Coordinates of C-alpha atoms in Angstrom, one line a residue:
M1 CA 286.9 62.8 -5.0
R2 CA 290.0 64.1 -3.4
L3 CA 292.2 61.7 -5.7
A4 CA 290.2 62.8 -8.9
L5 CA 291.3 66.3 -8.5
S6 CA 295.1 65.5 -8.3
L7 CA 294.9 63.0 -10.8
A8 CA 292.9 64.8 -13.2
A9 CA 295.4 67.7 -13.0
A10 CA 298.3 65.5 -13.6
L11 CA 296.6 64.3 -16.8
V12 CA 295.8 68.1 -18.0
A13 CA 299.5 68.7 -17.0
G14 CA 300.8 66.0 -19.5
L15 CA 302.7 63.9 -17.0
A16 CA 303.3 60.6 -18.7
G17 CA 304.1 58.3 -16.0
V18 CA 302.0 57.7 -12.8
S19 CA 305.1 57.0 -11.0
G20 CA 306.8 60.1 -11.3
W21 CA 303.8 62.3 -10.4
D22 CA 304.6 64.5 -7.3
R23 CA 301.2 64.8 -5.6
T24 CA 300.5 66.8 -2.4
P25 CA 298.6 65.1 0.3
P26 CA 294.8 64.9 -0.3
V27 CA 292.8 67.8 1.1
P28 CA 289.4 67.0 2.3
V29 CA 286.4 68.6 0.8
R30 CA 283.6 67.1 2.5
P31 CA 281.4 68.4 4.4
G32 CA 280.5 72.0 4.4
P33 CA 279.6 74.8 2.6
V34 CA 283.2 75.1 0.6
A35 CA 282.6 71.7 -0.5
E36 CA 279.2 72.4 -1.6
A37 CA 280.3 75.2 -3.6
R38 CA 283.1 73.1 -5.3
D39 CA 280.5 70.3 -6.3
D40 CA 280.5 71.3 -9.8
S41 CA 284.3 71.3 -10.5
L42 CA 284.7 68.0 -8.3
D43 CA 282.2 66.6 -10.7
A44 CA 283.7 67.9 -14.0
A45 CA 287.3 66.8 -12.7
R46 CA 285.7 63.3 -12.0
Q47 CA 284.5 62.9 -15.3
A48 CA 287.7 63.9 -16.8
L49 CA 289.5 61.4 -15.2
V50 CA 287.0 58.8 -15.8
D51 CA 287.2 59.6 -19.6
S52 CA 290.8 59.8 -20.0
L53 CA 291.2 56.5 -18.4
L54 CA 288.6 54.9 -20.5
A55 CA 289.9 56.5 -23.8
P56 CA 291.7 53.1 -24.8
Y57 CA 288.3 51.6 -24.9
A58 CA 287.2 53.6 -27.6
G59 CA 285.6 51.7 -30.3
F60 CA 284.9 48.7 -28.1
E61 CA 281.8 49.8 -26.3
A62 CA 279.2 47.1 -25.2
P63 CA 275.8 46.7 -27.2
A64 CA 273.2 49.1 -25.9
G65 CA 270.1 48.0 -23.7
V66 CA 266.8 48.6 -24.4
P67 CA 264.3 51.0 -22.9
D68 CA 262.2 49.4 -19.8
A69 CA 259.0 49.6 -21.5
Q70 CA 260.3 47.6 -24.5
A71 CA 262.1 45.0 -22.0
E72 CA 258.8 44.7 -19.9
R73 CA 256.7 43.7 -23.2
W74 CA 259.6 41.3 -24.3
A75 CA 259.6 39.5 -20.8
E76 CA 255.8 39.4 -20.7
A77 CA 255.4 37.7 -24.2
T78 CA 258.4 35.3 -23.5
L79 CA 256.9 34.3 -19.9
E80 CA 253.4 33.7 -21.4
G81 CA 254.9 31.0 -23.9
M82 CA 256.8 29.1 -21.4
T83 CA 255.8 25.9 -19.4
L84 CA 256.3 25.6 -15.7
E85 CA 259.7 23.7 -16.1
E86 CA 260.7 26.1 -18.5
R87 CA 260.2 29.2 -16.0
V88 CA 261.9 27.1 -13.3
A89 CA 264.7 26.4 -15.4
Q90 CA 265.2 30.0 -15.6
L91 CA 265.9 30.3 -11.9
F92 CA 269.2 28.1 -12.2
V93 CA 272.5 29.4 -13.1
V94 CA 274.9 26.5 -13.6
E95 CA 278.8 26.4 -13.1
L96 CA 280.6 25.5 -16.4
G97 CA 283.2 22.8 -15.7
A98 CA 281.1 21.3 -13.1
V99 CA 278.3 19.5 -15.0
R100 CA 278.5 17.0 -18.1
D101 CA 276.5 18.5 -20.3
P102 CA 276.2 22.2 -20.8
D103 CA 275.1 22.0 -24.2
G104 CA 271.7 19.8 -23.1
L105 CA 271.3 22.4 -20.1
A106 CA 271.3 25.0 -22.6
R107 CA 268.6 23.6 -24.8
L108 CA 266.6 22.9 -21.5
G109 CA 266.6 26.6 -20.7
V110 CA 268.7 27.2 -17.6
G111 CA 268.9 30.9 -16.7
G112 CA 272.7 31.1 -17.3
F113 CA 276.4 29.8 -16.8
H114 CA 278.9 30.7 -14.4
V115 CA 282.4 30.9 -15.9
N116 CA 285.9 30.5 -14.0
R117 CA 287.7 33.7 -14.0
R118 CA 290.8 32.3 -15.2
T119 CA 289.4 30.9 -18.4
P120 CA 291.0 32.5 -21.2
P121 CA 289.0 35.1 -23.0
Q122 CA 289.0 33.4 -26.6
E123 CA 287.7 30.2 -25.0
V124 CA 284.9 32.0 -22.8
R125 CA 283.8 33.7 -26.2
A126 CA 283.8 30.6 -27.8
V127 CA 281.6 28.6 -25.3
V128 CA 279.3 31.5 -24.9
A129 CA 278.7 31.7 -28.7
R130 CA 278.2 27.8 -28.7
L131 CA 275.6 27.9 -25.5
G132 CA 274.0 30.9 -26.7
A133 CA 273.0 29.3 -29.8
R134 CA 271.5 26.3 -28.1
A135 CA 269.6 28.3 -25.7
P136 CA 265.9 29.1 -26.3
V137 CA 266.1 32.3 -23.9
P138 CA 269.5 34.3 -24.0
L139 CA 272.0 33.2 -21.1
F140 CA 273.3 35.0 -18.2
I141 CA 277.0 34.5 -18.3
T142 CA 278.3 35.3 -14.9
A143 CA 282.1 35.5 -13.6
D144 CA 283.6 36.4 -10.3
Y145 CA 285.6 39.5 -11.8
E146 CA 286.6 41.2 -8.6
W147 CA 290.1 41.4 -9.5
G148 CA 289.3 42.5 -13.1
V149 CA 289.2 39.9 -16.0
G150 CA 293.0 40.1 -16.5
T151 CA 295.5 37.3 -15.8
R152 CA 299.1 37.0 -16.7
R153 CA 298.1 35.2 -19.4
S154 CA 295.9 37.4 -21.3
N155 CA 296.1 41.3 -22.2
F156 CA 293.0 41.9 -20.4
T157 CA 293.4 44.1 -17.1
E158 CA 294.7 42.5 -13.9
L159 CA 293.5 44.8 -11.3
P160 CA 294.4 44.8 -7.3
A161 CA 291.8 43.6 -4.8
A162 CA 288.9 46.0 -3.7
M163 CA 290.6 47.4 -0.6
A164 CA 293.1 48.9 -2.9
Y165 CA 290.0 51.2 -3.7
G166 CA 289.6 51.8 -0.1
A167 CA 293.2 52.7 0.3
A168 CA 292.9 55.2 -2.7
D169 CA 289.8 56.7 -1.3
S170 CA 288.6 57.4 -4.9
E171 CA 284.9 57.1 -6.0
A172 CA 286.4 57.9 -9.7
L173 CA 288.9 55.3 -9.6
A174 CA 286.1 52.8 -8.4
E175 CA 283.8 53.8 -11.1
V176 CA 286.6 53.3 -13.9
G177 CA 287.3 49.9 -12.3
G178 CA 283.8 48.8 -12.7
A179 CA 283.7 50.1 -16.2
V180 CA 287.1 48.4 -17.4
T181 CA 285.8 45.2 -15.6
A182 CA 282.5 45.5 -17.8
L183 CA 283.8 46.4 -21.0
E184 CA 286.4 43.7 -20.9
A185 CA 283.7 41.0 -19.7
R186 CA 281.1 42.0 -22.1
A187 CA 283.8 41.8 -25.0
Q188 CA 283.9 37.9 -24.5
G189 CA 280.4 37.6 -23.8
V190 CA 280.0 37.7 -19.8
N191 CA 277.2 39.8 -18.8
V192 CA 276.9 39.8 -15.2
L193 CA 279.9 40.7 -12.8
F194 CA 279.7 39.0 -9.1
A195 CA 281.2 42.1 -8.0
P196 CA 281.7 44.3 -6.1
V197 CA 282.0 43.3 -2.5
A198 CA 279.9 45.2 -0.3
D199 CA 281.0 43.5 3.0
V200 CA 282.5 45.7 5.9
N201 CA 285.7 43.8 6.9
N202 CA 285.6 44.8 10.5
N203 CA 287.2 41.3 11.8
A204 CA 291.0 41.1 11.4
R205 CA 290.6 37.4 11.5
N206 CA 288.2 37.1 8.4
P207 CA 290.0 34.8 6.5
I208 CA 288.0 35.1 3.0
I209 CA 286.8 38.5 2.7
N210 CA 289.7 40.6 3.7
T211 CA 291.2 42.7 0.8
R212 CA 288.3 41.9 -1.2
S213 CA 286.4 44.6 0.8
F214 CA 286.7 47.9 0.3
G215 CA 287.6 48.8 4.2
E216 CA 285.6 48.8 7.5
D217 CA 283.8 52.2 7.1
P218 CA 280.2 51.2 6.4
Q219 CA 279.4 54.4 4.6
R220 CA 282.7 54.6 2.6
V221 CA 282.2 50.9 1.7
G222 CA 278.6 51.9 0.3
E223 CA 280.0 54.9 -1.5
L224 CA 282.7 52.9 -3.3
A225 CA 280.3 49.9 -4.1
A226 CA 277.9 52.5 -5.8
A227 CA 280.5 53.8 -7.8
Y228 CA 281.7 50.9 -9.1
V229 CA 278.2 49.7 -10.0
R230 CA 277.5 52.8 -11.7
G231 CA 280.9 52.5 -13.9
A232 CA 279.9 48.5 -14.6
Q233 CA 276.2 48.9 -15.3
A234 CA 277.0 51.9 -17.8
H235 CA 279.0 49.4 -20.0
G236 CA 276.6 46.6 -20.7
V237 CA 276.4 44.3 -17.6
W238 CA 275.0 43.9 -14.4
A239 CA 277.0 44.3 -11.3
T240 CA 276.3 42.5 -8.1
L241 CA 276.7 43.7 -4.4
K242 CA 277.7 40.8 -2.2
H243 CA 277.4 39.0 0.5
F244 CA 274.0 40.2 1.8
P245 CA 273.3 41.0 4.6
G246 CA 277.3 40.8 5.4
H247 CA 280.2 38.7 5.4
G248 CA 282.5 40.7 7.2
N249 CA 282.4 40.0 10.9
T250 CA 283.4 36.5 10.8
D251 CA 286.4 34.6 11.2
T252 CA 285.2 31.4 9.3
D253 CA 285.1 30.8 5.6
T254 CA 281.6 29.5 4.2
H255 CA 283.2 27.7 1.3
V256 CA 284.5 25.2 4.2
A257 CA 282.1 25.5 7.0
F258 CA 278.8 27.3 8.2
A259 CA 279.1 30.2 10.6
S260 CA 277.4 33.2 11.7
V261 CA 277.4 37.1 12.2
P262 CA 277.0 38.3 15.5
G263 CA 275.2 41.2 17.0
D264 CA 271.8 42.7 17.6
W265 CA 269.3 44.4 15.0
R266 CA 270.9 47.5 15.9
Q267 CA 274.4 46.5 15.4
L268 CA 273.5 44.9 12.2
W269 CA 271.4 47.9 10.6
A270 CA 274.4 50.3 11.8
T271 CA 277.0 47.9 10.3
E272 CA 276.4 45.1 7.8
L273 CA 273.3 46.7 6.3
A274 CA 274.7 50.2 6.0
P275 CA 276.5 49.9 2.8
Y276 CA 273.6 48.4 1.1
R277 CA 271.4 51.5 2.1
V278 CA 274.2 53.6 0.3
A279 CA 274.7 51.3 -2.6
L280 CA 271.3 50.3 -3.4
A281 CA 270.6 53.8 -4.8
A282 CA 272.9 52.9 -7.8
E283 CA 270.2 50.3 -8.9
P284 CA 272.7 47.2 -9.0
G285 CA 271.0 44.5 -11.3
F286 CA 272.0 41.7 -8.6
V287 CA 272.4 41.1 -4.8
M288 CA 274.1 37.9 -3.8
S289 CA 273.2 36.4 -0.3
T290 CA 275.5 34.7 2.1
H291 CA 275.4 31.4 3.7
L292 CA 276.3 32.9 7.3
W293 CA 273.5 33.1 9.6
A294 CA 272.8 36.4 10.7
R295 CA 271.8 36.1 14.5
A296 CA 269.7 39.2 14.4
L297 CA 267.2 38.1 11.8
D298 CA 266.7 34.6 12.7
R299 CA 266.3 32.9 16.2
T300 CA 267.6 29.4 14.5
A301 CA 270.7 28.7 12.9
T302 CA 269.7 29.6 9.2
P303 CA 272.0 30.8 6.5
A304 CA 270.7 34.2 5.0
T305 CA 270.3 32.5 1.4
F306 CA 267.4 30.4 3.3
S307 CA 266.2 33.2 5.5
R308 CA 262.7 34.9 4.5
A309 CA 263.6 37.5 7.2
A310 CA 266.7 38.5 5.3
L311 CA 265.7 38.4 1.6
T312 CA 262.0 39.2 1.7
D313 CA 261.4 41.3 4.9
V314 CA 264.8 43.2 4.9
L315 CA 266.1 43.5 1.5
R316 CA 263.0 43.4 -0.4
D317 CA 260.6 45.2 2.0
S318 CA 262.5 47.3 4.2
L319 CA 265.2 48.2 1.7
G320 CA 263.0 48.3 -1.1
Y321 CA 265.3 46.3 -3.4
D322 CA 263.5 45.1 -6.6
G323 CA 266.3 43.6 -8.8
L324 CA 267.4 39.9 -8.9
I325 CA 268.7 38.1 -5.8
T326 CA 271.2 35.5 -6.4
T327 CA 272.3 33.1 -3.7
D328 CA 276.2 32.3 -3.3
A329 CA 277.3 28.9 -4.8
M330 CA 275.3 26.0 -3.8
N331 CA 278.5 23.9 -3.7
M332 CA 280.1 25.7 -0.7
G333 CA 280.5 23.7 2.5
A334 CA 278.1 26.1 4.6
V335 CA 275.0 24.7 3.0
R336 CA 276.3 21.6 1.0
D337 CA 277.3 19.8 4.3
R338 CA 273.9 21.1 6.3
Y339 CA 271.1 20.7 3.6
D340 CA 270.4 18.1 1.1
A341 CA 269.8 18.8 -2.7
R342 CA 266.1 19.1 -2.4
D343 CA 266.4 21.9 0.4
R344 CA 269.1 23.6 -1.5
A345 CA 266.7 23.9 -4.5
V346 CA 263.7 24.8 -2.8
L347 CA 264.4 26.6 0.3
P348 CA 266.0 29.8 -1.3
L349 CA 263.3 30.4 -3.5
L350 CA 260.6 30.1 -0.6
A351 CA 262.9 32.9 1.3
G352 CA 262.8 35.2 -1.7
A353 CA 265.8 34.6 -3.9
D354 CA 265.3 34.5 -7.8
I355 CA 268.3 32.8 -8.7
V356 CA 270.0 29.6 -7.5
L357 CA 273.7 29.6 -8.2
N358 CA 276.0 26.5 -9.0
E359 CA 273.9 23.6 -7.8
T360 CA 276.0 20.8 -9.0
S361 CA 273.0 18.5 -10.1
P362 CA 270.7 21.0 -12.0
R363 CA 268.1 18.8 -13.8
R364 CA 267.2 17.0 -10.5
A365 CA 267.0 20.6 -8.7
I366 CA 264.7 21.9 -11.3
R367 CA 262.6 18.8 -10.8
Y368 CA 262.4 19.4 -7.1
V369 CA 261.2 22.8 -7.5
V370 CA 258.5 21.8 -10.1
E371 CA 257.4 19.1 -7.7
A372 CA 257.3 21.7 -4.8
V373 CA 255.2 23.9 -7.3
E374 CA 252.7 21.1 -8.1
R375 CA 252.2 20.1 -4.2
G376 CA 251.5 23.5 -3.3
E377 CA 254.4 23.7 -1.3
L378 CA 256.0 26.7 -3.5
P379 CA 253.5 29.2 -4.8
R380 CA 253.5 29.3 -8.7
E381 CA 253.2 33.0 -8.2
R382 CA 256.6 32.9 -6.5
V383 CA 258.2 31.2 -9.4
D384 CA 256.5 33.5 -12.1
A385 CA 257.8 36.7 -10.2
S386 CA 261.5 35.3 -10.4
A387 CA 261.5 34.3 -13.8
R388 CA 259.6 37.6 -14.9
R389 CA 262.7 39.5 -13.1
I390 CA 265.2 37.4 -14.8
L391 CA 263.5 37.9 -18.5
R392 CA 263.1 41.6 -17.8
A393 CA 266.8 41.9 -16.7
K394 CA 268.1 40.1 -19.3
A395 CA 266.2 42.2 -22.1
R396 CA 267.3 45.4 -20.3
L397 CA 270.7 44.4 -21.2
G398 CA 269.5 43.8 -24.8
L399 CA 270.6 40.1 -24.6
H400 CA 267.5 39.4 -26.6
T401 CA 268.8 41.3 -29.7
A402 CA 272.5 41.4 -29.1
P403 CA 274.7 39.3 -31.6
A404 CA 277.1 36.7 -30.2
P405 CA 280.7 38.0 -29.1
D406 CA 282.9 38.9 -31.9
R407 CA 286.0 36.7 -32.3
S408 CA 288.0 39.4 -34.5
R409 CA 286.4 42.3 -32.2
L410 CA 287.8 40.5 -29.2
R411 CA 291.4 39.8 -30.9
R412 CA 291.7 43.5 -31.7
M413 CA 290.7 44.6 -28.1
L414 CA 293.6 42.1 -26.7
T415 CA 296.3 43.5 -28.8
E416 CA 297.2 45.6 -25.9
V417 CA 296.4 45.9 -22.0
R418 CA 293.8 48.7 -22.5
G419 CA 293.3 49.3 -18.9
A420 CA 297.3 49.5 -18.0
R421 CA 297.1 53.4 -17.3
F422 CA 294.0 53.0 -15.0
A423 CA 295.7 50.0 -13.3
D424 CA 299.0 51.7 -12.7
A425 CA 296.9 54.8 -11.3
L426 CA 294.9 52.8 -8.8
T427 CA 297.9 50.7 -7.8
Q428 CA 300.0 53.7 -7.0
A429 CA 297.4 55.5 -5.2
A430 CA 296.7 52.8 -2.8
V431 CA 300.2 52.4 -1.5
T432 CA 300.2 53.3 2.2
V433 CA 302.7 54.7 4.3
V434 CA 301.6 53.9 7.8
R435 CA 304.8 54.2 9.5
P436 CA 307.8 55.7 7.5
G437 CA 311.0 55.2 9.6
P438 CA 313.8 55.6 7.4
L439 CA 311.9 56.2 4.2
P440 CA 312.5 57.2 1.5
I441 CA 315.8 55.5 1.1
R442 CA 318.2 57.9 0.3
R443 CA 320.9 57.9 -2.7
G444 CA 323.9 56.1 -1.4
E445 CA 322.4 53.8 1.3
R446 CA 322.9 50.1 1.5
V447 CA 319.6 48.3 0.9
A448 CA 318.8 44.9 2.0
L449 CA 315.9 43.3 0.4
V450 CA 314.6 40.0 2.3
Q451 CA 311.3 38.5 1.0
L452 CA 308.8 35.7 2.4
A453 CA 305.8 34.5 1.0
N454 CA 302.9 31.6 1.8
F455 CA 302.6 30.9 -2.0
N456 CA 304.8 30.8 -5.2
A457 CA 305.5 34.4 -5.3
D458 CA 308.2 34.3 -7.8
R459 CA 306.8 36.8 -10.2
P460 CA 306.0 39.8 -7.8
M461 CA 309.5 39.1 -5.7
T462 CA 311.4 39.2 -8.9
Q463 CA 309.5 42.4 -9.8
L464 CA 310.4 43.9 -6.9
E465 CA 314.2 43.0 -6.9
R466 CA 314.3 44.4 -10.5
D467 CA 312.8 47.8 -9.5
L468 CA 314.3 48.2 -6.0
A469 CA 317.8 47.1 -7.0
P470 CA 318.9 46.5 -3.5
D471 CA 322.6 45.8 -2.3
A472 CA 321.8 42.3 -1.0
R473 CA 319.0 40.1 -1.4
A474 CA 317.5 37.1 -0.1
R475 CA 314.4 35.0 0.3
V476 CA 313.3 33.0 3.2
S477 CA 311.3 29.7 2.4
T478 CA 308.3 28.6 4.8
S479 CA 310.9 26.1 6.1
G480 CA 313.4 28.7 7.1
G481 CA 315.9 28.1 3.9
G482 CA 317.6 31.5 3.3
R483 CA 317.4 32.5 6.8
A484 CA 321.2 33.1 7.4
S485 CA 321.6 34.8 4.2
A486 CA 318.8 37.2 5.0
V487 CA 320.4 37.9 8.4
A488 CA 323.8 38.6 6.9
A489 CA 322.3 41.0 4.3
A490 CA 320.8 42.8 6.9
R491 CA 323.6 43.3 9.0
G492 CA 325.6 44.7 6.1
A493 CA 322.8 47.3 5.2
D494 CA 321.9 50.4 6.1
V495 CA 318.2 49.7 5.7
A496 CA 316.5 46.2 5.5
V497 CA 313.4 45.8 3.8
V498 CA 311.5 42.8 4.6
A499 CA 308.8 42.2 2.1
M500 CA 305.9 40.0 3.0
H501 CA 303.8 38.3 0.3
L502 CA 301.0 36.8 2.3
R503 CA 297.8 35.8 0.2
V504 CA 294.3 35.4 2.2
K505 CA 294.0 31.5 1.9
Q506 CA 290.9 29.6 2.1
G507 CA 290.1 28.6 5.4
A508 CA 292.9 30.4 7.4
P509 CA 294.5 33.7 8.1
P510 CA 297.7 34.4 6.5
R511 CA 300.8 34.0 9.1
L512 CA 304.7 33.7 8.9
T513 CA 305.7 30.3 9.8
P514 CA 307.8 29.7 13.0
A515 CA 311.2 29.7 10.9
Q516 CA 310.2 32.8 8.8
R517 CA 309.3 34.7 12.1
R518 CA 312.5 33.7 13.8
A519 CA 314.4 35.1 10.5
V520 CA 312.8 38.4 10.8
E521 CA 313.6 38.5 14.6
D522 CA 317.2 37.7 13.8
M523 CA 316.9 40.6 11.4
E524 CA 316.0 43.1 13.7
A525 CA 318.4 41.9 16.3
T526 CA 321.3 43.4 13.9
G527 CA 320.2 46.7 14.9
T528 CA 319.4 47.6 11.3
P529 CA 316.3 49.8 10.7
V530 CA 313.8 47.4 9.3
V531 CA 310.9 48.3 6.8
L532 CA 307.9 46.0 6.6
V533 CA 306.2 45.9 3.2
V534 CA 303.1 44.0 3.4
L535 CA 302.0 43.0 -0.1
G536 CA 298.3 41.8 0.4
N537 CA 296.6 41.4 3.7
P538 CA 297.0 44.5 5.7
Y539 CA 296.4 42.8 9.0
A540 CA 299.7 40.9 8.5
A541 CA 301.4 44.2 9.5
A542 CA 301.1 43.3 13.1
L543 CA 303.1 40.3 12.6
V544 CA 306.1 42.4 12.7
P545 CA 304.9 45.2 15.5
D546 CA 308.5 46.6 16.0
A547 CA 309.4 47.6 12.4
A548 CA 311.1 50.9 11.9
G549 CA 308.9 51.7 8.9
V550 CA 305.5 50.1 7.6
V551 CA 304.4 49.9 3.9
V552 CA 301.1 48.5 3.1
A553 CA 299.8 47.4 -0.5
Y554 CA 296.9 45.5 -1.1
D555 CA 297.9 42.9 -3.6
E556 CA 300.6 40.8 -4.8
T557 CA 300.8 41.4 -8.7
T558 CA 303.7 42.7 -10.5
R559 CA 302.2 46.0 -10.9
T560 CA 302.1 46.3 -7.2
A561 CA 305.4 45.4 -6.7
T562 CA 306.8 48.1 -9.0
A563 CA 304.5 50.8 -7.3
V564 CA 305.9 49.7 -3.7
A565 CA 309.4 50.0 -5.0
D566 CA 308.7 53.3 -6.2
V567 CA 307.4 54.7 -3.0
L568 CA 310.6 52.9 -1.1
A569 CA 313.0 54.8 -3.3
G570 CA 311.1 58.3 -3.2
R571 CA 310.2 58.0 -6.8
A572 CA 306.6 58.7 -6.1
R573 CA 304.6 59.8 -3.0
A574 CA 302.2 57.3 -1.1
T575 CA 298.8 59.1 -0.9
G576 CA 296.8 55.8 0.6
R577 CA 295.2 55.4 3.7
L578 CA 295.0 52.4 6.0
P579 CA 291.0 51.6 5.4
V580 CA 290.8 49.2 8.3
T581 CA 292.2 49.3 11.8
V582 CA 295.1 46.7 12.3
P583 CA 295.1 45.8 16.2
G584 CA 298.4 46.9 17.8
L585 CA 299.7 48.8 14.9
R586 CA 301.1 52.1 15.5
E587 CA 300.5 54.7 12.7
E588 CA 303.0 57.7 12.1
S589 CA 302.9 60.3 9.5
G590 CA 305.7 62.0 7.7
M591 CA 308.6 60.9 5.5
R592 CA 312.1 62.3 5.9
N593 CA 313.3 64.5 3.1
Q594 CA 314.9 63.0 0.0
E595 CA 318.3 64.2 -0.5

C-alpha cells in the first residue's frame, strides 16, 4: 500500500520513466487510527495503480465465468452421466511431454494437462485447442508461471521471483502480478496457475524455495499471496497456494530427496500455517501439498501429500478450505523413490487430495484407483467428492462454454510486451540497498565492474555493463579465469562493483567457487571500496561480508540488471527492503549525496 501511493502519484504526475522517479522513502501507514482514517484514499490509490498498469491489456480480457448455481447444476448433471473410470480419470493432471499419447488420454477423460513454462505461446495454444477438442469434459491446463508467462523468446512478460514483491512490500504490485500472469496465461489456454508460493523462507540454506518465497514474515507472506490470488482469479484462472503445509524451513530439495519440516504444532501454526490463515480468505481455487514430512502432524515419516492429518484434519477441517487440493508432482524424488506407482495414485486420495499431479503412467494409476474403489479400500464417496469439486471449478471458470483460444487474438496480444511498464515498476521497487557504502557513484569516479556467475549469465552481465558503463570491466569464471584482470581493474578504480549472478540450483545452495572467492579477496586487498551486488539469492550477500556496500536484487533478468545500474549510478532511488534475514550481514541506511 505504501508503494501504491508513491507509484500512483508518479503516474498522475505524468512521469514517463520508472528509473527516473524521485521517490521519498515509504512512510508506514499501518496500524493505528491515522491509517484507518486513510483506508479509502489508500484503496483508491491502489486501484488507480492497478488499473493503470493493466491498461495495456484492454480488449484482451479473459472469458467470464458463470454463477455458482449454474456451475453447480452443470457439475451435477455431468457427474451423473460419468462412469467410475471417467470420474477417476478426472482426478489426474498429466505432464505434457512425459506421456506418449496425450490425445488418447484426453479422449479417456483425464482432468487436465500440465505444460512446461518455457513452451512457446503459440505452441501451447495449438496443443490446448487440439486436446480440448478430443476431451469429453473441459480440461484443466496448468503451468508453473511463478515468474510470469514470458521468456526471452516471446513478448509475454518475464517477471522477477516472488521475493521481489516482498522487497517492494506492495500488495498492489502483487495483485497486478497475478493479473498480468493470468491474462497472458489464459490467452494461450492455460487456466490454472501453480502460483503463488506461500512458503515462509526462514531457512537460509533452502536450496529450492528461496527467492520463490515472498519472504520470512508469515503475516506479510500471507497478505502478498492473497493479493496475488485476487489479481489472478479476477482474470480468468485459478491460482494455487503452495506448498502446504510449508516448504520453507528445510535445506533439502524434494525434487531430489525426502526430508522433513521440524518443529512442534505451536511452531507450525505460528510460521508455516500462518500465511494460509491469511491467504485462504482470498478463496484460491487450488492448494498444492508438499512432499515434506511435517513432524508436528505425523509421528511416522509421512509426506504431507500422503497425510490425512495435513490435508483433511488441518487444511479441510481446521482451516475450512473447500477448494481443490492437488499434490505436487509425483515424479519428484521425495515420493518417486519411496513409494510404488500404486501408492502414489491411491494414498493421496485417501489423505484428502483431489488431484494427483504428473504421475508418469496415468492409465495404470487410474486403474489402481478404480481397483481400490472396487475393493472398498477407497470409498466411492471420496472419488465422487473430488470429481464434483473438479467439475464445479471448471464450470465456475466457464470452461464448458468458452471457445478454444483464438490464434489471431493471441498473435495480436504478442505484438508488444504489454506488461513491460509493470515489470519495470516491480523490478525497480524491489532493488534493496542493504549497506550503501560509497553509493551512489559520483560523476567522475572511476568504476570497475567485475562479474561472477554460477550459470551462463551473459545476457544480464552484458546488460549491466551497458547500463553502468564502467571504466574497466572483467568477468571471473568458475575456474578463476579473468582473476588477474579483475584485480587490476579494482586497483585502478575509485569504486569496484562486484556483481554476483548466483542462481538457486536444484539440490544445492548457491556459492562462489574457491577460485572466484580468491578473486574477490584479492580485489578487497587492493583497498578500493567494494560494492557487492547480488542478482538472485539474497543470502549470497553473506559470501562477501566485508563489502563496503551491499545491493540486493532478487532475479537475474536483463530488466533487473538495468534497475540495479540505475540505483548504483544514482539515476533511481532504491526503496526495497530486505524481506529475509541474512545471517552475518550488517545493515546500514543512508546513501551519500549525489553531486
